[in-house]
Short mmCIF file of C-alpha atoms in Angstrom, two decimals:
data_model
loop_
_atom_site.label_atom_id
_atom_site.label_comp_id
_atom_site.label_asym_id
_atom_site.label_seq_id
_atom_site.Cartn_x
_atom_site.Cartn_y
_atom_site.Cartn_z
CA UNK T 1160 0.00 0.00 0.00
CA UNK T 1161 1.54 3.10 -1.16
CA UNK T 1162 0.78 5.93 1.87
CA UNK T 1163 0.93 9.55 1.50
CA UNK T 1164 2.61 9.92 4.48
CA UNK T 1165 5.01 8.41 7.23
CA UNK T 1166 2.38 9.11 10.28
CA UNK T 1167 -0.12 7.51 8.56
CA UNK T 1168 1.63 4.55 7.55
CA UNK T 1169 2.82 4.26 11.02
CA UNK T 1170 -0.55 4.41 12.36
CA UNK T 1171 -1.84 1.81 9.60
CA UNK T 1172 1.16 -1.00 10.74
CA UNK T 1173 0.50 -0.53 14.49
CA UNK T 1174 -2.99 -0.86 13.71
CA UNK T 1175 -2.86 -3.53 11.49
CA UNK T 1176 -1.30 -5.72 14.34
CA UNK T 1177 -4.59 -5.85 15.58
CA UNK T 1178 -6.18 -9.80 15.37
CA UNK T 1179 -7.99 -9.86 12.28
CA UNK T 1180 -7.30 -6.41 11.40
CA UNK T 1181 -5.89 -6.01 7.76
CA UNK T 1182 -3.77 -3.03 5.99
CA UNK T 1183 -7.58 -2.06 4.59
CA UNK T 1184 -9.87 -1.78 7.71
CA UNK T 1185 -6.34 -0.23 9.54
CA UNK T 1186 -6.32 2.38 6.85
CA UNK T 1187 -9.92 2.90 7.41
CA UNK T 1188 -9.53 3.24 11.15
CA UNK T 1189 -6.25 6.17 10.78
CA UNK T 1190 -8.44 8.03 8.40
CA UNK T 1191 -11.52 7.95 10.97
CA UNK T 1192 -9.59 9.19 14.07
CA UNK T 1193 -8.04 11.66 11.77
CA UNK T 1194 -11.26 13.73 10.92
CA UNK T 1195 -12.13 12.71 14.84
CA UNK T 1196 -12.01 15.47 17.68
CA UNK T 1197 -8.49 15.47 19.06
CA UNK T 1198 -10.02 15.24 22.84
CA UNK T 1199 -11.63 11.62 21.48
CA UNK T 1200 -8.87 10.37 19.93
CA UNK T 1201 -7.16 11.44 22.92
CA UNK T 1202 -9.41 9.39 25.06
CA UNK T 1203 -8.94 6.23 23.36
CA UNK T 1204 -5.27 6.53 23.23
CA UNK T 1205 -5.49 6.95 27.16
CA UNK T 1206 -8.10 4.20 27.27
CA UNK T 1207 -5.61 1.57 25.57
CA UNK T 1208 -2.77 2.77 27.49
CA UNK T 1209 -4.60 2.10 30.91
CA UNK T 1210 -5.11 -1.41 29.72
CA UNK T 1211 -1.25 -1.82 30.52
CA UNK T 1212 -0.72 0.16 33.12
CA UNK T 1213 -3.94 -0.10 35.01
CA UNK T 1214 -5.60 -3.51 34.06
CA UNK T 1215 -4.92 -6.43 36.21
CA UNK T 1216 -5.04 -10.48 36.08
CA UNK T 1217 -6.43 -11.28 39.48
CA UNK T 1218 -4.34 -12.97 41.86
CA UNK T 1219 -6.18 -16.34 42.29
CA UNK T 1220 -8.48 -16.98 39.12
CA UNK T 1221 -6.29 -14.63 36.08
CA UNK T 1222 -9.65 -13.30 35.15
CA UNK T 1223 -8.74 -9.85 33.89
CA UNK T 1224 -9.77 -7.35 36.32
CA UNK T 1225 -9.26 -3.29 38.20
CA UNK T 1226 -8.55 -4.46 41.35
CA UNK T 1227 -5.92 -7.18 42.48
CA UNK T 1228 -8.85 -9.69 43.72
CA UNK T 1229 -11.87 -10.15 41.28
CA UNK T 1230 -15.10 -9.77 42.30
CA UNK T 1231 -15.83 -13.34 41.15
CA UNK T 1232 -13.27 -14.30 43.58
CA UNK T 1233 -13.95 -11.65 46.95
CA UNK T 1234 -17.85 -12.55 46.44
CA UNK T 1235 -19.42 -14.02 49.11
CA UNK T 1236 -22.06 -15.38 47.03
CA UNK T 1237 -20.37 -17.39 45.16
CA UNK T 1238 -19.72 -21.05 45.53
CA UNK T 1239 -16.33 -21.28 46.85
CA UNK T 1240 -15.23 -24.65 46.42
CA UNK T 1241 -16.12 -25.53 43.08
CA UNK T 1242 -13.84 -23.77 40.41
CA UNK T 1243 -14.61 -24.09 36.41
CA UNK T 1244 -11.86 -24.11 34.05
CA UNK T 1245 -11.80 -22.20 30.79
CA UNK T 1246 -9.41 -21.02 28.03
CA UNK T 1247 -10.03 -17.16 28.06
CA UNK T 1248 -11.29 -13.93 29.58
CA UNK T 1249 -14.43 -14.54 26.74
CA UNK T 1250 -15.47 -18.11 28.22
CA UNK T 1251 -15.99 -16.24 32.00
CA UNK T 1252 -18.36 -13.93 30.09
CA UNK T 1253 -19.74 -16.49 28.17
CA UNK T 1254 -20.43 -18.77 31.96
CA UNK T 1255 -21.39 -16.00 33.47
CA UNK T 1256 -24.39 -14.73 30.94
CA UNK T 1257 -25.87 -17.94 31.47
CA UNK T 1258 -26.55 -17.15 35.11
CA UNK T 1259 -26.46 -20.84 35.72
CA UNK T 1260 -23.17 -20.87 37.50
CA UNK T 1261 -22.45 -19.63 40.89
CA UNK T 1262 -18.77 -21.24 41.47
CA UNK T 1263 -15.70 -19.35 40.82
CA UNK T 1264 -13.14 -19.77 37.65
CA UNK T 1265 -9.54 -20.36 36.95
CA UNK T 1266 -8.60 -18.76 33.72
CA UNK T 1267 -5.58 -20.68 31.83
CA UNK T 1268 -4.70 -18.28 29.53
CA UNK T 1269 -4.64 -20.34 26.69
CA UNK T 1270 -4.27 -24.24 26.50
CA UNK T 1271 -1.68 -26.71 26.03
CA UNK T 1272 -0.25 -26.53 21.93
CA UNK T 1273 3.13 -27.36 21.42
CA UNK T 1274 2.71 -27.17 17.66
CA UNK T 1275 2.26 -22.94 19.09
CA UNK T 1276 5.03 -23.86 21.22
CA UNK T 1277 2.79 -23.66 24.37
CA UNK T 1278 3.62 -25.69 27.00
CA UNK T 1279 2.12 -26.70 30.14
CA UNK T 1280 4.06 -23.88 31.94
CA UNK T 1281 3.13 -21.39 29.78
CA UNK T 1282 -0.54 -21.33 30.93
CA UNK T 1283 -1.92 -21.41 34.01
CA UNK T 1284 -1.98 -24.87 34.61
CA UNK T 1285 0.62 -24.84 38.01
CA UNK T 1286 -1.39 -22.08 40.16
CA UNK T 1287 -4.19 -24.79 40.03
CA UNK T 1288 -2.95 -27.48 40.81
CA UNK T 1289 -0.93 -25.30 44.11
CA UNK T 1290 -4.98 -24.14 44.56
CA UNK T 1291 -6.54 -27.64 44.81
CA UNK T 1292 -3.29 -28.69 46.61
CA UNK T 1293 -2.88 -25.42 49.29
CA UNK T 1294 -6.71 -24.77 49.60
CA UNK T 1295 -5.67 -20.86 48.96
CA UNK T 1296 -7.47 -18.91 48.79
CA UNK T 1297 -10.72 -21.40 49.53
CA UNK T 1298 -10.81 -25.15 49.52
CA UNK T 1299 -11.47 -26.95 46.41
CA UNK T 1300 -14.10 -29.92 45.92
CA UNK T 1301 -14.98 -29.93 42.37
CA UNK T 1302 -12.64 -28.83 39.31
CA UNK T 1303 -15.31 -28.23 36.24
CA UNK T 1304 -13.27 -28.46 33.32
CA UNK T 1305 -14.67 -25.91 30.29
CA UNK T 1306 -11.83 -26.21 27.99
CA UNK T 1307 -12.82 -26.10 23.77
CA UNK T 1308 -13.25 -29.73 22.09
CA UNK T 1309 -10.09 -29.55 19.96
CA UNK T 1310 -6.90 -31.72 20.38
CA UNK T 1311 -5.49 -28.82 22.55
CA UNK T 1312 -7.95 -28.91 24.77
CA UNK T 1313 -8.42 -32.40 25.29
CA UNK T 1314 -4.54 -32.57 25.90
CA UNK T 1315 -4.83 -30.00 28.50
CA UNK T 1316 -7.73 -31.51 30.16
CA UNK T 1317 -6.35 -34.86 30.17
CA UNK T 1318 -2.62 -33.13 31.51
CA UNK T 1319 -5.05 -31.35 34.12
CA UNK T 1320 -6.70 -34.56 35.07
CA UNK T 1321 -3.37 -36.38 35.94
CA UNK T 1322 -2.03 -34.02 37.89
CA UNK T 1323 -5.43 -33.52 40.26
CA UNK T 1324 -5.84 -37.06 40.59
CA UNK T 1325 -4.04 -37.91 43.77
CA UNK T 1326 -4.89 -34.37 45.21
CA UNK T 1327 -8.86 -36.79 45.61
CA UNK T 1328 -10.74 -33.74 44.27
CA UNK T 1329 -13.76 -34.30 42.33
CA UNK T 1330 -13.02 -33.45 38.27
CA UNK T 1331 -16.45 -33.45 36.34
CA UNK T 1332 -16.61 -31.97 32.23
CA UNK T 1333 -19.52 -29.60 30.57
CA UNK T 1334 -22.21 -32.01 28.97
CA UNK T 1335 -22.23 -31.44 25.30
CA UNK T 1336 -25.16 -32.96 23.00
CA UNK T 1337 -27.17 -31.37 20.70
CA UNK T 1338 -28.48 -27.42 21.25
CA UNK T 1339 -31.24 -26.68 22.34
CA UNK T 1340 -33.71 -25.79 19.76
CA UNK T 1341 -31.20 -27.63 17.19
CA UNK T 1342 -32.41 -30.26 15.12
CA UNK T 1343 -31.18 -33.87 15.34
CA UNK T 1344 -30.94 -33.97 11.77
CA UNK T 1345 -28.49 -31.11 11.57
CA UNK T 1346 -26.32 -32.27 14.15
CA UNK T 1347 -22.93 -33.74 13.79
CA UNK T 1348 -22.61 -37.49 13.82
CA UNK T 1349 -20.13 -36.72 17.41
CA UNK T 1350 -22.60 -34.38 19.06
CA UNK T 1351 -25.38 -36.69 18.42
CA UNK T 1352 -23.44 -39.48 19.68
CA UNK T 1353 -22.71 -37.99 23.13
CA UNK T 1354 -26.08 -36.73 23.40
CA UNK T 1355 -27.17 -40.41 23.30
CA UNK T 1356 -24.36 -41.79 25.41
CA UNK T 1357 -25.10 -39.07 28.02
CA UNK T 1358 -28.67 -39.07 28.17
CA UNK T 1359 -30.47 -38.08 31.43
CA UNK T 1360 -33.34 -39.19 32.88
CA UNK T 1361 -36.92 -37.66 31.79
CA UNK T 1362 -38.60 -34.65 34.17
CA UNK T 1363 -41.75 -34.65 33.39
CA UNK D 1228 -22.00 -7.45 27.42
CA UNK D 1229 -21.10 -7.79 30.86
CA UNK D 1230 -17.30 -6.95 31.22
CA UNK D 1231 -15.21 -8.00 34.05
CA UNK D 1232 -13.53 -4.75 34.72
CA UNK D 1233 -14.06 -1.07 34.30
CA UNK D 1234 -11.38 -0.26 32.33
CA UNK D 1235 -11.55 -2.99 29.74
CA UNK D 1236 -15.24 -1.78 29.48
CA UNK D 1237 -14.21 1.72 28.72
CA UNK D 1238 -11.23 0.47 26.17
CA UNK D 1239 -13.90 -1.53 24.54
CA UNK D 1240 -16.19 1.38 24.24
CA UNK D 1241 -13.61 3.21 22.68
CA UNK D 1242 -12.83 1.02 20.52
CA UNK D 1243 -16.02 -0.10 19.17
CA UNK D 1244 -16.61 3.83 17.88
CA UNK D 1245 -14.04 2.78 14.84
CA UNK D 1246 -15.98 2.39 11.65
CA UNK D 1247 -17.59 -1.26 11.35
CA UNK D 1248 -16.07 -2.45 14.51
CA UNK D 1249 -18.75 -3.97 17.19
CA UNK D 1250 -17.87 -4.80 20.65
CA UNK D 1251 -16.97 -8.00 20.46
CA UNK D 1252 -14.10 -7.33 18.21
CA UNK D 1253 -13.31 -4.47 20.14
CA UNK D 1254 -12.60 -6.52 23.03
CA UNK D 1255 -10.22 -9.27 21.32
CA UNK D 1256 -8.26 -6.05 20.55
CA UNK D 1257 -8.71 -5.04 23.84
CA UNK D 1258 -7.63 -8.50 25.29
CA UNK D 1259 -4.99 -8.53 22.29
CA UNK D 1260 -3.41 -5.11 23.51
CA UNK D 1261 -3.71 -6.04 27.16
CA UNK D 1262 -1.53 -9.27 26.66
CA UNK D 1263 1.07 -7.05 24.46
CA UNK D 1264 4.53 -5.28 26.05
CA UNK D 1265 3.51 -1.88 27.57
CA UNK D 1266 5.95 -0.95 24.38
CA UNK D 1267 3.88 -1.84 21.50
CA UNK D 1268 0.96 -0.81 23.15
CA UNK D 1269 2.88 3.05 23.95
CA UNK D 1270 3.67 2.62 20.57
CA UNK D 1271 -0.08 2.64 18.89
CA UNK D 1272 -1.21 4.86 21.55
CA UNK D 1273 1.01 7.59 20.46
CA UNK D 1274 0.66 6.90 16.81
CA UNK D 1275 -2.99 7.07 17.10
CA UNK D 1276 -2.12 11.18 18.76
CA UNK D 1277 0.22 11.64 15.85
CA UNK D 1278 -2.68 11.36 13.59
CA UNK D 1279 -4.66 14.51 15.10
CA UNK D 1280 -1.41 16.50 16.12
CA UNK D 1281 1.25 15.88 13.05
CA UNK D 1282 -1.05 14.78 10.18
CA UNK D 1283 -2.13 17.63 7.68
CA UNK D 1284 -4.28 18.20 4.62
CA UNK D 1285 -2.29 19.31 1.64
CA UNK D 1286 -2.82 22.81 1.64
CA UNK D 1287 -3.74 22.54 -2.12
CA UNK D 1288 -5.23 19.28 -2.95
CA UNK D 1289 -6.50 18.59 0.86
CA UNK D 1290 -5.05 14.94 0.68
CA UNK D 1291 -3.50 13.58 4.05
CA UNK D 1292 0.09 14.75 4.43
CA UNK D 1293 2.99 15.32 6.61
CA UNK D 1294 4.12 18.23 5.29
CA UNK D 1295 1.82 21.84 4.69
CA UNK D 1296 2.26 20.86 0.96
CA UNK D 1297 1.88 16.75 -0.43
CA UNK D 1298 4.73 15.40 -2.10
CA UNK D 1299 2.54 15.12 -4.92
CA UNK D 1300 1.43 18.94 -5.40
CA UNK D 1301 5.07 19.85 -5.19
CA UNK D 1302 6.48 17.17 -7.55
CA UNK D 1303 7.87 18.61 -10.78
CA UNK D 1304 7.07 15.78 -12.62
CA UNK D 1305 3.53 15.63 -12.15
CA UNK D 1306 1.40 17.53 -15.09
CA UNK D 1307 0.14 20.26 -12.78
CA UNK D 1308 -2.35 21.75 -15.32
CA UNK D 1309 -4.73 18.99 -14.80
CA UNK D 1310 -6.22 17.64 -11.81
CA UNK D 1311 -8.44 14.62 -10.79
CA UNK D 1312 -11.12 15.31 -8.62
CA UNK D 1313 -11.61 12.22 -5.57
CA UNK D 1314 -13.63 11.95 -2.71
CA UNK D 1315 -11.62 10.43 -0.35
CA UNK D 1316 -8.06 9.82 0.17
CA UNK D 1317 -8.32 6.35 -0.59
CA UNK D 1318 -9.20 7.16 -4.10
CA UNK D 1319 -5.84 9.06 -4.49
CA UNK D 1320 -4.33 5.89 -3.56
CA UNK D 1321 -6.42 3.38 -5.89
CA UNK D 1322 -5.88 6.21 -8.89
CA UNK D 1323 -2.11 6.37 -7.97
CA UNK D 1324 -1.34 2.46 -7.79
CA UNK D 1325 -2.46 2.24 -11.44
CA UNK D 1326 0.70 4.45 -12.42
CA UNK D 1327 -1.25 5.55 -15.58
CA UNK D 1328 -1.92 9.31 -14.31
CA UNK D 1329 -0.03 11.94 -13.98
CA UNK D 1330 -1.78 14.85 -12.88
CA UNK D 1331 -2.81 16.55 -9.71
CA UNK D 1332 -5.37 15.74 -6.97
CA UNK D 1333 -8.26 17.27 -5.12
CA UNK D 1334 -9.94 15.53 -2.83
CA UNK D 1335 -13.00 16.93 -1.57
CA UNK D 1336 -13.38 14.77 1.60
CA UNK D 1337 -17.23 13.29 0.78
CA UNK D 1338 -19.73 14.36 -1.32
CA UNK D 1339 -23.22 16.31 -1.32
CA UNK D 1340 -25.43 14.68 0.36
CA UNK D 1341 -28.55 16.21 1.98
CA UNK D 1342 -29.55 13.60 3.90
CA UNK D 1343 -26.26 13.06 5.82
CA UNK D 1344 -26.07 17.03 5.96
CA UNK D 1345 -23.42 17.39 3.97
CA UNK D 1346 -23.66 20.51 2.02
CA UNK D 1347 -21.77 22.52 -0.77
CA UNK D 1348 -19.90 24.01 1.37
CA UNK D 1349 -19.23 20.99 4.12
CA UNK D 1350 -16.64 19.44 1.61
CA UNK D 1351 -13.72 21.09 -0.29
CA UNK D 1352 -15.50 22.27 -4.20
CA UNK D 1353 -15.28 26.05 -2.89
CA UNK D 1354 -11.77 25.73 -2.45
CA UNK D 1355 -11.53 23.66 -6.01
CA UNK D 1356 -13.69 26.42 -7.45
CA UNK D 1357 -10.68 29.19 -6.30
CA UNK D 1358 -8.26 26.58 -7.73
CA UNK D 1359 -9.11 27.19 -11.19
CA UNK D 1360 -10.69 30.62 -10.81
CA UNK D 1361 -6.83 32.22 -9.61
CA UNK D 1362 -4.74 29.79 -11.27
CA UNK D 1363 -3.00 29.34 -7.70
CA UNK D 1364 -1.37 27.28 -6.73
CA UNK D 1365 -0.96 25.86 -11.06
CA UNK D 1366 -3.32 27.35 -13.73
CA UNK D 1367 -5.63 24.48 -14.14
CA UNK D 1368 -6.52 23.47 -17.94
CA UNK D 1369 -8.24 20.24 -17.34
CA UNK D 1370 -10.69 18.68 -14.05
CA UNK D 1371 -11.48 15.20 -14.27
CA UNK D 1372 -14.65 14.17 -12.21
CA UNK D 1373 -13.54 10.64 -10.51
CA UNK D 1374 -16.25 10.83 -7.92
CA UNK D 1375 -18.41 7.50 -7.00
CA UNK D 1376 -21.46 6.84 -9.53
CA UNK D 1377 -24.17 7.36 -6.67
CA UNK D 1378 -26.92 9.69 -6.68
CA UNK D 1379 -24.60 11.70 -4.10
CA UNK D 1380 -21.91 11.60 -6.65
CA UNK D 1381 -23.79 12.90 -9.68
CA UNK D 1382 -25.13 15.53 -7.63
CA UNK D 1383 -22.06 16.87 -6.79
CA UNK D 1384 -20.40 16.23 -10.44
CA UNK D 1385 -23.61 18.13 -11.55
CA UNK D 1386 -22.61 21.50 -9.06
CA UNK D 1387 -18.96 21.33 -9.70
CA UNK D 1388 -19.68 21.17 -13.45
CA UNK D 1389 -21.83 24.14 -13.16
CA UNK D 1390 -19.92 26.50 -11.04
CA UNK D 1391 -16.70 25.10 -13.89
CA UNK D 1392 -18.47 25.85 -16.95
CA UNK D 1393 -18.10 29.99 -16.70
CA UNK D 1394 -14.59 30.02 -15.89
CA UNK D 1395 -13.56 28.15 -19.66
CA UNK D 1396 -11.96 25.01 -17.83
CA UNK D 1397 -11.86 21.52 -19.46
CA UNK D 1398 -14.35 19.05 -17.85
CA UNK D 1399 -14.32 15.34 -18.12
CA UNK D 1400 -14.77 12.06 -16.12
CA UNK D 1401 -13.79 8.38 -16.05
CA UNK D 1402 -14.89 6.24 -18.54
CA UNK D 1403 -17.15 3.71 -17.27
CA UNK D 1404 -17.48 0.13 -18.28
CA UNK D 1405 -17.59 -3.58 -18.07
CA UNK D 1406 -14.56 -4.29 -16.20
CA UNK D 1407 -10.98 -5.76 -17.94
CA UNK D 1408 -11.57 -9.11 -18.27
CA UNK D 1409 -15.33 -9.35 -17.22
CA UNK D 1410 -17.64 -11.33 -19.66
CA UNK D 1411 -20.50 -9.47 -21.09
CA UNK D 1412 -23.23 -12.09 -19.79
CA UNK D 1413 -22.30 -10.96 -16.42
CA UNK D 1414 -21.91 -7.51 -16.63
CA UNK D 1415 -24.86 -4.95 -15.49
CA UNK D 1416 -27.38 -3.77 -17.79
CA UNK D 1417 -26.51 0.21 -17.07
CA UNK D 1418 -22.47 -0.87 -17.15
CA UNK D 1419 -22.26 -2.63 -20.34
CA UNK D 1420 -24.95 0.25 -21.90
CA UNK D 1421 -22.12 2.96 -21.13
CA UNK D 1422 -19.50 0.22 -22.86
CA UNK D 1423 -21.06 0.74 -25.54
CA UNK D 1424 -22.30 3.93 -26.01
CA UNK D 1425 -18.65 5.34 -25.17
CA UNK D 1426 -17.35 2.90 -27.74
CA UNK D 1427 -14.06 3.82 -28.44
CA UNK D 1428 -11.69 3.14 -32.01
CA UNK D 1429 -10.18 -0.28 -32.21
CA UNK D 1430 -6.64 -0.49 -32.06
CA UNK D 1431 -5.45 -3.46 -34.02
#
């Protein structure tokens, strides 16, 4: 892409290191906050900025969050001894909208890929286990494993698994099956199959 | 979307006011940006401030450039007696990359459009107007209308080609057509009409 100038050509490559964001929608972007008010584009810069300096991972779960405890985690409404497992920051939000779930969360980071050259140390896998082990901050019964249904994730469950083992705390998985509203026919020959498999019994 | 954290909300807010971005892609940036060095993300910050405090409009064509005058308007080579007329900046760029013109620019920064509010005098044809009218800062022989084929577009080809017509300057505009390459049977009904009417000698 041939700019007309250095400052917006710098502006397109940092913002083209966005995920997902090409040399197109990055150009788009520069040439938006240009014709913006300088106080907003002021704002924004501060705003991203304070997501360094001022955002936090909180201490026990690595949720992201403004204070060094979560509010997940200093609730006193919350479940304390049961603690789901997910990937990302996303998957909290995505548990949490469901209002289902009252336990609290231990957010990996990531999961295990060494293709990506992530390794079991390179998530959050070892301030787990030392949570089930130590019972800090609050004793553990039941690890709820959330992790995505790909070969990384199954790896990192089945790495998680091993290690809580001999700690005798209880590790259960989501159910998956077909959605709700979803139509059998539709459904994937795998989904279908565990919905059989794990079928529950009839509330009528 | 119920964010963990007050400052990711506000970063996500932010970001979500860029054109075509909603909030869910505003926070994998967010997340993105919180997960890069402080560096990188000091880096975009103060890019994104560069753009509103270092970035100008060419004093004479009003395209995006670091200096008071573009490299273009000040290039001896270019044939400064005719220039194109764009609406955005973007259009400089897609005319330049084809390396078949020459001339001079002026960008106008949108068109008229009375339902957006965007009058005669909300884009940059008064200052095109003066252009020819003084001969300053290049007496101007030729204006080439390159503006989008829209009802917007004609509108405003119609008023510049009015206010033109007095002041003895030559007027013309892209040809339009079915594309390079493009088979007829595909091709428009209002496209491939143009084709032909603006036939042009065969060159064998």
């Amino acid at each position: 892409m041939n700019l007309p100038s250095k400052i917006l050509e710098e502006a397109v490559e940092q913002l083209s290191s966005l995920p997902g964001v090409g040399k197109r929608s990055a150009l788009r972007y520069a040439l938006f906050l240009m014709n913006e008010e300088e106080a907003k584009v002021h704002d924004l810069s501060e705003s991203l900025m304070r997501l360094k300096t001022h955002l936090h991972h909180c201490r026990h779960c690595h949720n992201v969050s403004d204070t060094e405890v979560c509010p997940i985690c200093s609730s006193e409404k919350r479940q304390r001894g049961i603690v789901c497992v997910v990937e990302n920051v996303q998957d909290v939000m995505a548990v949490e909208n469901t209002q289902q779930y009252r336990g609290l969360y231990h957010v990996l980071g990531g999961v295990i890929s060494p293709i990506d050259g992530i390794g079991v140390h390179d998530v959050e896998i070892d301030s787990l286990i030392r949570r089930v082990q130590t019972g800090d901050p609050y004793p553990v019964e039941e690890v709820i494993l959330a992790l995505p249904t790909t070969m990384e994730g199954d790896t990192t469950n089945y790495y998680i698994n091993k290690q809580l083992q001999p700690l005798g705390v209880k590790v259960t998985t989501l159910a998956r099956g077909v959605a709700v509203g979803d139509s059998l026919e539709y459904a994937d020959e795998i989904t279908l199959g565990r919905s059989i498999m794990h079928r529950i019994p009839f509330e009528g």
